[in-house]
PDB file of C-alpha atoms in Angstrom:
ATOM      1  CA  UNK A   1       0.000   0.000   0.000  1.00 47.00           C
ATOM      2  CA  UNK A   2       1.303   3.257  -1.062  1.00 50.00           C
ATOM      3  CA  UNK A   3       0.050   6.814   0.548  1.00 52.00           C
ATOM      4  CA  UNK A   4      -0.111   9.782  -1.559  1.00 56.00           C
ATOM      5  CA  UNK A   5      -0.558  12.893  -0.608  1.00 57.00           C
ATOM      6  CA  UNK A   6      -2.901  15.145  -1.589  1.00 58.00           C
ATOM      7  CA  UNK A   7      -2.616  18.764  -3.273  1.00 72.00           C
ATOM      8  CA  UNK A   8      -2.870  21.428  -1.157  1.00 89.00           C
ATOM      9  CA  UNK A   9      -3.254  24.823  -1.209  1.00 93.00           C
ATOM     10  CA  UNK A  10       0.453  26.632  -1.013  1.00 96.00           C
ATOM     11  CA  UNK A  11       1.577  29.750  -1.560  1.00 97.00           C
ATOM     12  CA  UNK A  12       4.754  31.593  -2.736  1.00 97.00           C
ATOM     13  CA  UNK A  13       5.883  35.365  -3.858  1.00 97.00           C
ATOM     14  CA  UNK A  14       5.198  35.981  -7.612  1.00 97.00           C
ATOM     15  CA  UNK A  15       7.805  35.173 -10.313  1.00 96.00           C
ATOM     16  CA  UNK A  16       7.952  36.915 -13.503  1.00 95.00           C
ATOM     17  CA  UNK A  17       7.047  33.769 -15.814  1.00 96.00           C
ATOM     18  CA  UNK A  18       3.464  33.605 -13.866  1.00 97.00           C
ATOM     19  CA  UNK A  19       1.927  36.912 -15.439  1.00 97.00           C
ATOM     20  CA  UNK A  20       0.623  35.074 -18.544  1.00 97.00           C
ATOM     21  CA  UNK A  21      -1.085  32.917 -15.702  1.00 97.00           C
ATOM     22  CA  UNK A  22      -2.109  36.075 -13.126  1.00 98.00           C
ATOM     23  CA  UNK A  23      -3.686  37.918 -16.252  1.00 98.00           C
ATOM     24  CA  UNK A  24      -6.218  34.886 -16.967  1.00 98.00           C
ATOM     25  CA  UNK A  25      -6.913  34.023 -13.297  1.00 98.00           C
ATOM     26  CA  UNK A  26      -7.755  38.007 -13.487  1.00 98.00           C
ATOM     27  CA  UNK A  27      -9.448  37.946 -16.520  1.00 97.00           C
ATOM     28  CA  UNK A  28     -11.828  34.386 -15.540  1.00 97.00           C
ATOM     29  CA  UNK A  29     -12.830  35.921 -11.927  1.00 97.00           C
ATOM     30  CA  UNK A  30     -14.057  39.152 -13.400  1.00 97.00           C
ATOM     31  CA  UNK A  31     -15.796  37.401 -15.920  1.00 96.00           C
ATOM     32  CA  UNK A  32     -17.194  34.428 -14.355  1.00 96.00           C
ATOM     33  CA  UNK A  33     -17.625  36.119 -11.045  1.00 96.00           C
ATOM     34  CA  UNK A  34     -18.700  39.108 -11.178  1.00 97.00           C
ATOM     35  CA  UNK A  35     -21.786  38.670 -13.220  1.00 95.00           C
ATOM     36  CA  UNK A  36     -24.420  39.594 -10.337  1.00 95.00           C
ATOM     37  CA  UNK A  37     -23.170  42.760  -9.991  1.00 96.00           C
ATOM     38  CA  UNK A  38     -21.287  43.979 -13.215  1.00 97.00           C
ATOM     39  CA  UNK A  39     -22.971  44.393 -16.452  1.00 96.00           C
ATOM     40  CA  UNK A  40     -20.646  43.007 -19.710  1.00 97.00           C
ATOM     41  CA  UNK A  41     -19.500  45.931 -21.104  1.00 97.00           C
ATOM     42  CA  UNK A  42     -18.186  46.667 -17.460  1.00 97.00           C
ATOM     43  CA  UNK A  43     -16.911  43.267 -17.156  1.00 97.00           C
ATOM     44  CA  UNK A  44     -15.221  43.904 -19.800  1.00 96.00           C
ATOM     45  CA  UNK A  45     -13.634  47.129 -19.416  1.00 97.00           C
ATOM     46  CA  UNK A  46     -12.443  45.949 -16.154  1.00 97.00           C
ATOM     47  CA  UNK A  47     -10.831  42.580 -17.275  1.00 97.00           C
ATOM     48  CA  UNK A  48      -8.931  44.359 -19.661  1.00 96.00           C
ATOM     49  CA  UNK A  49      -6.792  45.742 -17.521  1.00 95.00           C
ATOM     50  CA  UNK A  50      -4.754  42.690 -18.344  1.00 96.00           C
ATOM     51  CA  UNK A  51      -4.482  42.806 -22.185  1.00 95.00           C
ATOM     52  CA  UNK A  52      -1.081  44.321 -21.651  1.00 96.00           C
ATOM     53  CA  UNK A  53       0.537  41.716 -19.786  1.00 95.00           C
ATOM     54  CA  UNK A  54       3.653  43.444 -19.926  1.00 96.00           C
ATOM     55  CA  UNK A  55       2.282  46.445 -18.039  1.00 96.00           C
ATOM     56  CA  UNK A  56      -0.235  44.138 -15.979  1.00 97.00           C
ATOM     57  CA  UNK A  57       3.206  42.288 -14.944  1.00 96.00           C
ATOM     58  CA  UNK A  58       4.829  45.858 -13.776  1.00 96.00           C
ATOM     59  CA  UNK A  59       1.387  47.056 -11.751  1.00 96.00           C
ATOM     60  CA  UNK A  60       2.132  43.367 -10.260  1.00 97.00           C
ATOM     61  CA  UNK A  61       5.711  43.593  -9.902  1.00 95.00           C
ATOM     62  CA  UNK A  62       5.254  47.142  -8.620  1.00 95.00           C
ATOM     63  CA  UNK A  63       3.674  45.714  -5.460  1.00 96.00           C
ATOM     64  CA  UNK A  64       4.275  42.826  -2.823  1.00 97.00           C
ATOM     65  CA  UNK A  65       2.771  40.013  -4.921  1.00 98.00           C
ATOM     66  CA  UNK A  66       1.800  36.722  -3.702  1.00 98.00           C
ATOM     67  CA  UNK A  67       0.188  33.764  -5.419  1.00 98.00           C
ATOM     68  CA  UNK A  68      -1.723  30.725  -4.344  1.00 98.00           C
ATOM     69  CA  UNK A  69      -1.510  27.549  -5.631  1.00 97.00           C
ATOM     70  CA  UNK A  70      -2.816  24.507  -5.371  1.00 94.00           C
ATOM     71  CA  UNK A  71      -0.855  21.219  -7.209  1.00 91.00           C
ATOM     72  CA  UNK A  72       1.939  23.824  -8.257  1.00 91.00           C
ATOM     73  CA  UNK A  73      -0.404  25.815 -10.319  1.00 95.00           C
ATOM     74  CA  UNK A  74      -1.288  29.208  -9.470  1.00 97.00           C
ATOM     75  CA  UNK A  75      -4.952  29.420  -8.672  1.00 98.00           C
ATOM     76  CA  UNK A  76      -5.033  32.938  -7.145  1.00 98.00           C
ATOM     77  CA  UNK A  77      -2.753  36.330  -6.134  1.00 98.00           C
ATOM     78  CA  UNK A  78      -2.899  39.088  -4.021  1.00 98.00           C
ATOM     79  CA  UNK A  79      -0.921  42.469  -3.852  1.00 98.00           C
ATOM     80  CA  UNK A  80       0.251  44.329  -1.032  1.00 98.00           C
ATOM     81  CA  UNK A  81       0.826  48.392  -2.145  1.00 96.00           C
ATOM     82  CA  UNK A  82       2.717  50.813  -0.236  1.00 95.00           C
ATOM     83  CA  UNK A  83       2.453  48.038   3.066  1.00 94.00           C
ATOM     84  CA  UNK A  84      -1.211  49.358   3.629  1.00 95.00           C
ATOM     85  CA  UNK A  85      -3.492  48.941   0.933  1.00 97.00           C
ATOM     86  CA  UNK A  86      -4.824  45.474  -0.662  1.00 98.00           C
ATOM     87  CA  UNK A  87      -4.298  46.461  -4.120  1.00 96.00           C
ATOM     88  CA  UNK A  88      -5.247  43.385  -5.953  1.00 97.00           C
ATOM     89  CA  UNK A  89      -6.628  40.204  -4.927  1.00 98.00           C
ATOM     90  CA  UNK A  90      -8.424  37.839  -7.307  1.00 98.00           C
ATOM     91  CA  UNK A  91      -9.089  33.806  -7.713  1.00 97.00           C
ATOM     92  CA  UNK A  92      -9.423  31.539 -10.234  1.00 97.00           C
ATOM     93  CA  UNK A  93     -13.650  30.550 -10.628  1.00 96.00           C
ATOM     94  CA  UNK A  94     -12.264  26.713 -10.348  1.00 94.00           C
ATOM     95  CA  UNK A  95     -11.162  27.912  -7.217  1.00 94.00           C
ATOM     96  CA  UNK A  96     -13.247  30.001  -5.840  1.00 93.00           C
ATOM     97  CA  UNK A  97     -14.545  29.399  -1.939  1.00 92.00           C
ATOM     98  CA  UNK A  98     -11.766  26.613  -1.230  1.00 93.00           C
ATOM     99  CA  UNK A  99      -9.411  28.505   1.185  1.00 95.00           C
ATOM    100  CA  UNK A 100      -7.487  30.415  -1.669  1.00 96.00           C
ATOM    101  CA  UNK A 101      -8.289  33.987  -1.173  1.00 97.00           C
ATOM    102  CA  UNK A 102      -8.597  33.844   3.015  1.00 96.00           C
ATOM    103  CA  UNK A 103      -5.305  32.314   2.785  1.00 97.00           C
ATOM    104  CA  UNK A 104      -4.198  35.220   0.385  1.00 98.00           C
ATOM    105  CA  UNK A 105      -5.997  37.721   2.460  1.00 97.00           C
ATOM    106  CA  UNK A 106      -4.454  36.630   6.283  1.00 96.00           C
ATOM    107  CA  UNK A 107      -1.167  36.446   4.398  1.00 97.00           C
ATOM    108  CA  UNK A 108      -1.375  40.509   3.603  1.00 97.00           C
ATOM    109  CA  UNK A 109      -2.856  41.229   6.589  1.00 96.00           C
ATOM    110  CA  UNK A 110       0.154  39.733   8.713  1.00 95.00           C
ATOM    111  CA  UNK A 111       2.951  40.997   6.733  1.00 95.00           C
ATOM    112  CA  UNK A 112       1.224  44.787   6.781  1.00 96.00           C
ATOM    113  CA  UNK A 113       0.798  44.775  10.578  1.00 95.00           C
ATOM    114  CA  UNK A 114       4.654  42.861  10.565  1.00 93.00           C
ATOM    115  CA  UNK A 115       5.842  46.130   9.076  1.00 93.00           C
ATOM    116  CA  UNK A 116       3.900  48.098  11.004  1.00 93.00           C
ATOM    117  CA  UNK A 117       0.746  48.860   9.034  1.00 95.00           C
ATOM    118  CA  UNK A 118      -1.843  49.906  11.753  1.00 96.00           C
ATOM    119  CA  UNK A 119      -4.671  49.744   9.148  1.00 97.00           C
ATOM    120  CA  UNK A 120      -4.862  47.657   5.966  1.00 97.00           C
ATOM    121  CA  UNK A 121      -7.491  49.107   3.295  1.00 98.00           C
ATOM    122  CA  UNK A 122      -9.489  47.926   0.077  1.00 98.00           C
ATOM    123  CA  UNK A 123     -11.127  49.217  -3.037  1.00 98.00           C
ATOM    124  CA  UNK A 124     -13.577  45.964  -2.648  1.00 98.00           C
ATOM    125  CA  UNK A 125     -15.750  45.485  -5.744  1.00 97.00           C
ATOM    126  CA  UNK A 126     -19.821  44.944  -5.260  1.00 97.00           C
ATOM    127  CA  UNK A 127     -18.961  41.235  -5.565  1.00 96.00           C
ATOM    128  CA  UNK A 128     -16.194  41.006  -2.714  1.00 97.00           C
ATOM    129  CA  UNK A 129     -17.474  43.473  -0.512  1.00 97.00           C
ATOM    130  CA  UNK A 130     -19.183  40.090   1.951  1.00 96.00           C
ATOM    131  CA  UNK A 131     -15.557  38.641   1.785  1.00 97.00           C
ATOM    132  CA  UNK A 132     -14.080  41.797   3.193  1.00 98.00           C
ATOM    133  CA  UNK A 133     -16.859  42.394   5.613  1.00 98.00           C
ATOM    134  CA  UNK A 134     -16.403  38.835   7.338  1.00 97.00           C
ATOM    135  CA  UNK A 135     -13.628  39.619   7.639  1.00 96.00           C
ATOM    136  CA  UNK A 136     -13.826  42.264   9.886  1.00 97.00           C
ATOM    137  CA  UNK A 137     -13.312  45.157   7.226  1.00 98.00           C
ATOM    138  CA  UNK A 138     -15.587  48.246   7.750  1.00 98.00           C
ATOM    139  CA  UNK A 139     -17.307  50.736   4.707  1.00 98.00           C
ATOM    140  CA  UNK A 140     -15.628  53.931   4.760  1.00 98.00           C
ATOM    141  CA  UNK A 141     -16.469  55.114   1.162  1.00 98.00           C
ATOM    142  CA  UNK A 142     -18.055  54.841  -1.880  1.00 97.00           C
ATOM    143  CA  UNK A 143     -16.608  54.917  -5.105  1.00 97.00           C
ATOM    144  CA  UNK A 144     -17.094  55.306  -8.737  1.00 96.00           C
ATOM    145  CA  UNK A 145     -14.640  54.451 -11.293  1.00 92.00           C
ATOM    146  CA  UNK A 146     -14.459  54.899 -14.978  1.00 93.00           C
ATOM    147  CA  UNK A 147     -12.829  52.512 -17.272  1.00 91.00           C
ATOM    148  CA  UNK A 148     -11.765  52.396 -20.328  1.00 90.00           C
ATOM    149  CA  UNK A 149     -15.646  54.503 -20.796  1.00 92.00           C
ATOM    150  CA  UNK A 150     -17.348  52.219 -18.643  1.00 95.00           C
ATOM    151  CA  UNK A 151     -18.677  53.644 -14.756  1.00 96.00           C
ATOM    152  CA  UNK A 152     -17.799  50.599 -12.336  1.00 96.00           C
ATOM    153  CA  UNK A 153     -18.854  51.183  -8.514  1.00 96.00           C
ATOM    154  CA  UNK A 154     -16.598  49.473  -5.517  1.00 97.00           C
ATOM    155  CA  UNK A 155     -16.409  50.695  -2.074  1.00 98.00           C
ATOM    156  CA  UNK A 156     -13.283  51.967  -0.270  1.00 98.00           C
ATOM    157  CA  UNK A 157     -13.210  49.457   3.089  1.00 98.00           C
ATOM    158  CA  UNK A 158     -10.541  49.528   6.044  1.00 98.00           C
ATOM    159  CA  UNK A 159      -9.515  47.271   8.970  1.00 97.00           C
ATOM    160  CA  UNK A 160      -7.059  48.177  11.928  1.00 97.00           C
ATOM    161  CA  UNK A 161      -4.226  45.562  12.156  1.00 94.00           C
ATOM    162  CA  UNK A 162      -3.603  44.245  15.901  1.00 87.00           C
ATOM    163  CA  UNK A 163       0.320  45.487  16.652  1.00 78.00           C
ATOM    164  CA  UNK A 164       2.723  42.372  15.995  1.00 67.00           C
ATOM    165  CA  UNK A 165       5.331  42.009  18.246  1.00 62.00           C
ATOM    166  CA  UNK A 166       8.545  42.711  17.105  1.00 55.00           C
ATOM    167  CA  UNK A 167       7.166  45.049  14.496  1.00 46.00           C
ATOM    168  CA  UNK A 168       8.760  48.342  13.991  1.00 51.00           C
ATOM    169  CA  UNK A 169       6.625  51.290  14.806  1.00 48.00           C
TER     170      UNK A 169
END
């Protein structure tokens, strides 16, 4: 009798050679996810974002960047900006509500407060605005964006980080 174990989620920093990857996770969770709350055309002016890998791969690169996987393929990413603000942070519709994004989320969370971040915040679209609620993330504002000549609304949402010891203040 043999044992094998089974896949589980991981996660890692983002490499350069996964932006091909990042940009269709990005472009599938927009598309496939946000359907309740997006019309098309603003579904599509928002996935788009990613046609330019190149530049999708410096907003990325620009930022602390990690990604989730599960079996060694990425099935999700997150991006810390300037140590406060949760810039990115999008999973693959395979993968949604298995662990991927919490795990992505806590990650950010403790490595913000680590440095010293007293308050992590969020542009959370219509669609993740519940995840970012239960997780203790309170509506300060709300926003309306235009893109590429579409209006998209998302909500500006904060959270005050517990101080980590050791962290420098």
């Amino acid at each position: 009798m043999t044992s094998r174990t089974s896949p589980k989620l991981a996660m890692r920093p983002m490499l350069p050679a996964d932006v091909p990857d990042l940009a269709e996770i990005f472009r599938a969770s927009i598309e496939e996810l946000t359907a309740e709350d997006y019309t098309e055309a603003q579904q599509r002016a928002w996935a788009s974002a990613a046609d330019d890998e190149e530049e999708f791969g410096q907003k990325l690169s620009g930022a602390l960047t990690l990604v989730a996987t599960f079996g060694g393929a990425a099935v999700g990413f997150a991006s810390l900006a300037d140590n406060k603000e949760i810039d990115m942070l999008y999973v693959h519709p395979a993968a949604a509500g298995q662990g991927a994004g919490a795990m992505l989320a806590d990650a950010l969370e403790k490595l913000a407060a680590g440095r010293g971040s007293r308050e992590l915040t969020v542009d959370a679209s219509d669609t993740a605005r519940g995840f970012f609620e239960k997780r203790g993330f309170a509506a300060r504002t709300r926003n309306t964006v235009s893109l590429n000549g579409e209006w998209l609304a998302n909500t500006t949402m904060s959270k005050t980080l517990p101080p980590q010891q050791g962290s420098v203040q």
